[in-house]
Amino acid sequence: MASNAQGSSSVKALLVEDMPVDTLLLSTMLRHFHCETKVAKNGKEAIDLFLEGNKFDIVLVEKRIPIITGPEAVEKIRAMGETDVKIVGLSVESDDQEAFMSAGADVFVPKPMKLDVLGAMIQEVINKNNAMV
């Protein structure tokens, strides 16, 4: 699917996840689509990466992360003016969708995330980036 997409190697992803197994699984999926991936283990680390000037095309953020929750991190990232980055809220609880969407996430995906769902989102980012060139 999107793993063969042109320009996919330029997608910069931030994975905000504190569970080692989920981090491994999601980072492997992102690598499948040739994403350059950074990992933050909590919401504060994610915000700090943006404050340091890092730019990302897509952010996958778990709701229940330490220090600053996923939705709180999304709200702070959006408040910094980061409106072009696609932010995906993740949780095993489908009830968490409202918290993410009201915080400014673009989409909510229940865990476990499927490879084809992630692939479609990566392709959207690639298409958007190519349109801006």
mmCIF file with all atom_site columns, N, CA, C and O in Angstrom, residues 60-86:
data_model
loop_
_atom_site.group_PDB
_atom_site.id
_atom_site.type_symbol
_atom_site.label_atom_id
_atom_site.label_alt_id
_atom_site.label_comp_id
_atom_site.label_asym_id
_atom_site.label_entity_id
_atom_site.label_seq_id
_atom_site.pdbx_PDB_ins_code
_atom_site.Cartn_x
_atom_site.Cartn_y
_atom_site.Cartn_z
_atom_site.occupancy
_atom_site.B_iso_or_equiv
_atom_site.pdbx_formal_charge
_atom_site.auth_seq_id
_atom_site.auth_comp_id
_atom_site.auth_asym_id
_atom_site.auth_atom_id
_atom_site.pdbx_PDB_model_num
ATOM 1   N N  . LEU A 1 60 ? 1.308  10.577 16.543 1.00 0.00 ? 60 LEU A N  1
ATOM 2   C CA . LEU A 1 60 ? 0.428  9.563  17.113 1.00 0.00 ? 60 LEU A CA 1
ATOM 3   C C  . LEU A 1 60 ? 0.574  9.672  18.618 1.00 0.00 ? 60 LEU A C  1
ATOM 4   O O  . LEU A 1 60 ? 1.672  9.531  19.152 1.00 0.00 ? 60 LEU A O  1
ATOM 5   N N  . VAL A 1 61 ? -0.524 9.928  19.321 1.00 0.00 ? 61 VAL A N  1
ATOM 6   C CA . VAL A 1 61 ? -0.435 10.168 20.765 1.00 0.00 ? 61 VAL A CA 1
ATOM 7   C C  . VAL A 1 61 ? -1.469 9.344  21.536 1.00 0.00 ? 61 VAL A C  1
ATOM 8   O O  . VAL A 1 61 ? -2.651 9.379  21.222 1.00 0.00 ? 61 VAL A O  1
ATOM 9   N N  . GLU A 1 62 ? -0.975 8.613  22.504 1.00 0.00 ? 62 GLU A N  1
ATOM 10  C CA . GLU A 1 62 ? -1.803 7.802  23.401 1.00 0.00 ? 62 GLU A CA 1
ATOM 11  C C  . GLU A 1 62 ? -2.462 8.721  24.423 1.00 0.00 ? 62 GLU A C  1
ATOM 12  O O  . GLU A 1 62 ? -1.883 9.732  24.821 1.00 0.00 ? 62 GLU A O  1
ATOM 13  N N  . LYS A 1 63 ? -3.652 8.372  24.860 1.00 0.00 ? 63 LYS A N  1
ATOM 14  C CA . LYS A 1 63 ? -4.349 9.213  25.846 1.00 0.00 ? 63 LYS A CA 1
ATOM 15  C C  . LYS A 1 63 ? -3.710 9.143  27.221 1.00 0.00 ? 63 LYS A C  1
ATOM 16  O O  . LYS A 1 63 ? -3.442 10.142 27.858 1.00 0.00 ? 63 LYS A O  1
ATOM 17  N N  . ARG A 1 64 ? -3.458 7.944  27.693 1.00 0.00 ? 64 ARG A N  1
ATOM 18  C CA . ARG A 1 64 ? -2.988 7.767  29.076 1.00 0.00 ? 64 ARG A CA 1
ATOM 19  C C  . ARG A 1 64 ? -1.461 7.675  29.124 1.00 0.00 ? 64 ARG A C  1
ATOM 20  O O  . ARG A 1 64 ? -0.907 6.594  29.241 1.00 0.00 ? 64 ARG A O  1
ATOM 21  N N  . ILE A 1 65 ? -0.840 8.831  29.024 1.00 0.00 ? 65 ILE A N  1
ATOM 22  C CA . ILE A 1 65 ? 0.619  8.916  29.119 1.00 0.00 ? 65 ILE A CA 1
ATOM 23  C C  . ILE A 1 65 ? 0.950  9.750  30.355 1.00 0.00 ? 65 ILE A C  1
ATOM 24  O O  . ILE A 1 65 ? 0.138  10.554 30.794 1.00 0.00 ? 65 ILE A O  1
ATOM 25  N N  . PRO A 1 66 ? 2.146  9.554  30.915 1.00 0.00 ? 66 PRO A N  1
ATOM 26  C CA . PRO A 1 66 ? 2.499  10.260 32.146 1.00 0.00 ? 66 PRO A CA 1
ATOM 27  C C  . PRO A 1 66 ? 2.719  11.766 31.967 1.00 0.00 ? 66 PRO A C  1
ATOM 28  O O  . PRO A 1 66 ? 2.924  12.253 30.867 1.00 0.00 ? 66 PRO A O  1
ATOM 29  N N  . ILE A 1 67 ? 2.696  12.446 33.088 1.00 0.00 ? 67 ILE A N  1
ATOM 30  C CA . ILE A 1 67 ? 2.995  13.867 33.270 1.00 0.00 ? 67 ILE A CA 1
ATOM 31  C C  . ILE A 1 67 ? 1.920  14.761 32.639 1.00 0.00 ? 67 ILE A C  1
ATOM 32  O O  . ILE A 1 67 ? 1.244  15.488 33.337 1.00 0.00 ? 67 ILE A O  1
ATOM 33  N N  . ILE A 1 68 ? 1.779  14.713 31.337 1.00 0.00 ? 68 ILE A N  1
ATOM 34  C CA . ILE A 1 68 ? 0.735  15.464 30.629 1.00 0.00 ? 68 ILE A CA 1
ATOM 35  C C  . ILE A 1 68 ? 0.004  14.457 29.742 1.00 0.00 ? 68 ILE A C  1
ATOM 36  O O  . ILE A 1 68 ? 0.622  13.770 28.948 1.00 0.00 ? 68 ILE A O  1
ATOM 37  N N  . THR A 1 69 ? -1.313 14.361 29.875 1.00 0.00 ? 69 THR A N  1
ATOM 38  C CA . THR A 1 69 ? -2.078 13.376 29.105 1.00 0.00 ? 69 THR A CA 1
ATOM 39  C C  . THR A 1 69 ? -2.047 13.694 27.611 1.00 0.00 ? 69 THR A C  1
ATOM 40  O O  . THR A 1 69 ? -1.693 14.806 27.209 1.00 0.00 ? 69 THR A O  1
ATOM 41  N N  . GLY A 1 70 ? -2.457 12.721 26.812 1.00 0.00 ? 70 GLY A N  1
ATOM 42  C CA . GLY A 1 70 ? -2.495 12.906 25.361 1.00 0.00 ? 70 GLY A CA 1
ATOM 43  C C  . GLY A 1 70 ? -3.311 14.113 24.935 1.00 0.00 ? 70 GLY A C  1
ATOM 44  O O  . GLY A 1 70 ? -2.799 14.984 24.215 1.00 0.00 ? 70 GLY A O  1
ATOM 45  N N  . PRO A 1 71 ? -4.579 14.218 25.371 1.00 0.00 ? 71 PRO A N  1
ATOM 46  C CA . PRO A 1 71 ? -5.367 15.381 24.967 1.00 0.00 ? 71 PRO A CA 1
ATOM 47  C C  . PRO A 1 71 ? -4.775 16.711 25.442 1.00 0.00 ? 71 PRO A C  1
ATOM 48  O O  . PRO A 1 71 ? -4.806 17.705 24.706 1.00 0.00 ? 71 PRO A O  1
ATOM 49  N N  . GLU A 1 72 ? -4.192 16.743 26.640 1.00 0.00 ? 72 GLU A N  1
ATOM 50  C CA . GLU A 1 72 ? -3.554 17.973 27.120 1.00 0.00 ? 72 GLU A CA 1
ATOM 51  C C  . GLU A 1 72 ? -2.369 18.341 26.225 1.00 0.00 ? 72 GLU A C  1
ATOM 52  O O  . GLU A 1 72 ? -2.167 19.514 25.900 1.00 0.00 ? 72 GLU A O  1
ATOM 53  N N  . ALA A 1 73 ? -1.591 17.341 25.832 1.00 0.00 ? 73 ALA A N  1
ATOM 54  C CA . ALA A 1 73 ? -0.447 17.581 24.945 1.00 0.00 ? 73 ALA A CA 1
ATOM 55  C C  . ALA A 1 73 ? -0.923 18.111 23.591 1.00 0.00 ? 73 ALA A C  1
ATOM 56  O O  . ALA A 1 73 ? -0.335 19.048 23.040 1.00 0.00 ? 73 ALA A O  1
ATOM 57  N N  . VAL A 1 74 ? -1.987 17.520 23.069 1.00 0.00 ? 74 VAL A N  1
ATOM 58  C CA . VAL A 1 74 ? -2.541 17.973 21.782 1.00 0.00 ? 74 VAL A CA 1
ATOM 59  C C  . VAL A 1 74 ? -2.943 19.442 21.876 1.00 0.00 ? 74 VAL A C  1
ATOM 60  O O  . VAL A 1 74 ? -2.614 20.252 21.005 1.00 0.00 ? 74 VAL A O  1
ATOM 61  N N  . GLU A 1 75 ? -3.640 19.787 22.949 1.00 0.00 ? 75 GLU A N  1
ATOM 62  C CA . GLU A 1 75 ? -4.097 21.160 23.129 1.00 0.00 ? 75 GLU A CA 1
ATOM 63  C C  . GLU A 1 75 ? -2.914 22.129 23.192 1.00 0.00 ? 75 GLU A C  1
ATOM 64  O O  . GLU A 1 75 ? -2.929 23.193 22.566 1.00 0.00 ? 75 GLU A O  1
ATOM 65  N N  . LYS A 1 76 ? -1.870 21.772 23.897 1.00 0.00 ? 76 LYS A N  1
ATOM 66  C CA . LYS A 1 76 ? -0.692 22.640 24.025 1.00 0.00 ? 76 LYS A CA 1
ATOM 67  C C  . LYS A 1 76 ? 0.067  22.757 22.693 1.00 0.00 ? 76 LYS A C  1
ATOM 68  O O  . LYS A 1 76 ? 0.538  23.829 22.340 1.00 0.00 ? 76 LYS A O  1
ATOM 69  N N  . ILE A 1 77 ? 0.160  21.652 21.964 1.00 0.00 ? 77 ILE A N  1
ATOM 70  C CA . ILE A 1 77 ? 0.835  21.673 20.658 1.00 0.00 ? 77 ILE A CA 1
ATOM 71  C C  . ILE A 1 77 ? 0.071  22.576 19.692 1.00 0.00 ? 77 ILE A C  1
ATOM 72  O O  . ILE A 1 77 ? 0.662  23.390 18.981 1.00 0.00 ? 77 ILE A O  1
ATOM 73  N N  . ARG A 1 78 ? -1.238 22.455 19.684 1.00 0.00 ? 78 ARG A N  1
ATOM 74  C CA . ARG A 1 78 ? -2.058 23.319 18.816 1.00 0.00 ? 78 ARG A CA 1
ATOM 75  C C  . ARG A 1 78 ? -1.929 24.783 19.244 1.00 0.00 ? 78 ARG A C  1
ATOM 76  O O  . ARG A 1 78 ? -1.861 25.677 18.397 1.00 0.00 ? 78 ARG A O  1
ATOM 77  N N  . ALA A 1 79 ? -1.863 25.035 20.553 1.00 0.00 ? 79 ALA A N  1
ATOM 78  C CA . ALA A 1 79 ? -1.748 26.405 21.058 1.00 0.00 ? 79 ALA A CA 1
ATOM 79  C C  . ALA A 1 79 ? -0.420 27.045 20.656 1.00 0.00 ? 79 ALA A C  1
ATOM 80  O O  . ALA A 1 79 ? -0.318 28.276 20.603 1.00 0.00 ? 79 ALA A O  1
ATOM 81  N N  . MET A 1 80 ? 0.584  26.230 20.343 1.00 0.00 ? 80 MET A N  1
ATOM 82  C CA . MET A 1 80 ? 1.878  26.750 19.879 1.00 0.00 ? 80 MET A CA 1
ATOM 83  C C  . MET A 1 80 ? 1.824  27.138 18.405 1.00 0.00 ? 80 MET A C  1
ATOM 84  O O  . MET A 1 80 ? 2.834  27.540 17.836 1.00 0.00 ? 80 MET A O  1
ATOM 85  N N  . GLY A 1 81 ? 0.675  26.960 17.773 1.00 0.00 ? 81 GLY A N  1
ATOM 86  C CA . GLY A 1 81 ? 0.534  27.322 16.369 1.00 0.00 ? 81 GLY A CA 1
ATOM 87  C C  . GLY A 1 81 ? 0.814  26.176 15.410 1.00 0.00 ? 81 GLY A C  1
ATOM 88  O O  . GLY A 1 81 ? 0.909  26.392 14.207 1.00 0.00 ? 81 GLY A O  1
ATOM 89  N N  . GLU A 1 82 ? 0.940  24.986 15.949 1.00 0.00 ? 82 GLU A N  1
ATOM 90  C CA . GLU A 1 82 ? 1.215  23.810 15.107 1.00 0.00 ? 82 GLU A CA 1
ATOM 91  C C  . GLU A 1 82 ? -0.099 23.289 14.521 1.00 0.00 ? 82 GLU A C  1
ATOM 92  O O  . GLU A 1 82 ? -0.696 22.340 15.028 1.00 0.00 ? 82 GLU A O  1
ATOM 93  N N  . THR A 1 83 ? -0.548 23.946 13.455 1.00 0.00 ? 83 THR A N  1
ATOM 94  C CA . THR A 1 83 ? -1.831 23.578 12.856 1.00 0.00 ? 83 THR A CA 1
ATOM 95  C C  . THR A 1 83 ? -1.688 22.675 11.638 1.00 0.00 ? 83 THR A C  1
ATOM 96  O O  . THR A 1 83 ? -2.652 22.051 11.226 1.00 0.00 ? 83 THR A O  1
ATOM 97  N N  . ASP A 1 84 ? -0.488 22.619 11.066 1.00 0.00 ? 84 ASP A N  1
ATOM 98  C CA . ASP A 1 84 ? -0.301 21.810 9.859  1.00 0.00 ? 84 ASP A CA 1
ATOM 99  C C  . ASP A 1 84 ? -0.028 20.339 10.147 1.00 0.00 ? 84 ASP A C  1
ATOM 100 O O  . ASP A 1 84 ? -0.183 19.501 9.267  1.00 0.00 ? 84 ASP A O  1
ATOM 101 N N  . VAL A 1 85 ? 0.399  20.012 11.355 1.00 0.00 ? 85 VAL A N  1
ATOM 102 C CA . VAL A 1 85 ? 0.719  18.627 11.693 1.00 0.00 ? 85 VAL A CA 1
ATOM 103 C C  . VAL A 1 85 ? -0.569 17.833 11.907 1.00 0.00 ? 85 VAL A C  1
ATOM 104 O O  . VAL A 1 85 ? -1.520 18.325 12.515 1.00 0.00 ? 85 VAL A O  1
ATOM 105 N N  . LYS A 1 86 ? -0.596 16.629 11.343 1.00 0.00 ? 86 LYS A N  1
ATOM 106 C CA . LYS A 1 86 ? -1.754 15.743 11.539 1.00 0.00 ? 86 LYS A CA 1
ATOM 107 C C  . LYS A 1 86 ? -1.576 15.058 12.889 1.00 0.00 ? 86 LYS A C  1
ATOM 108 O O  . LYS A 1 86 ? -0.572 14.398 13.126 1.00 0.00 ? 86 LYS A O  1
#
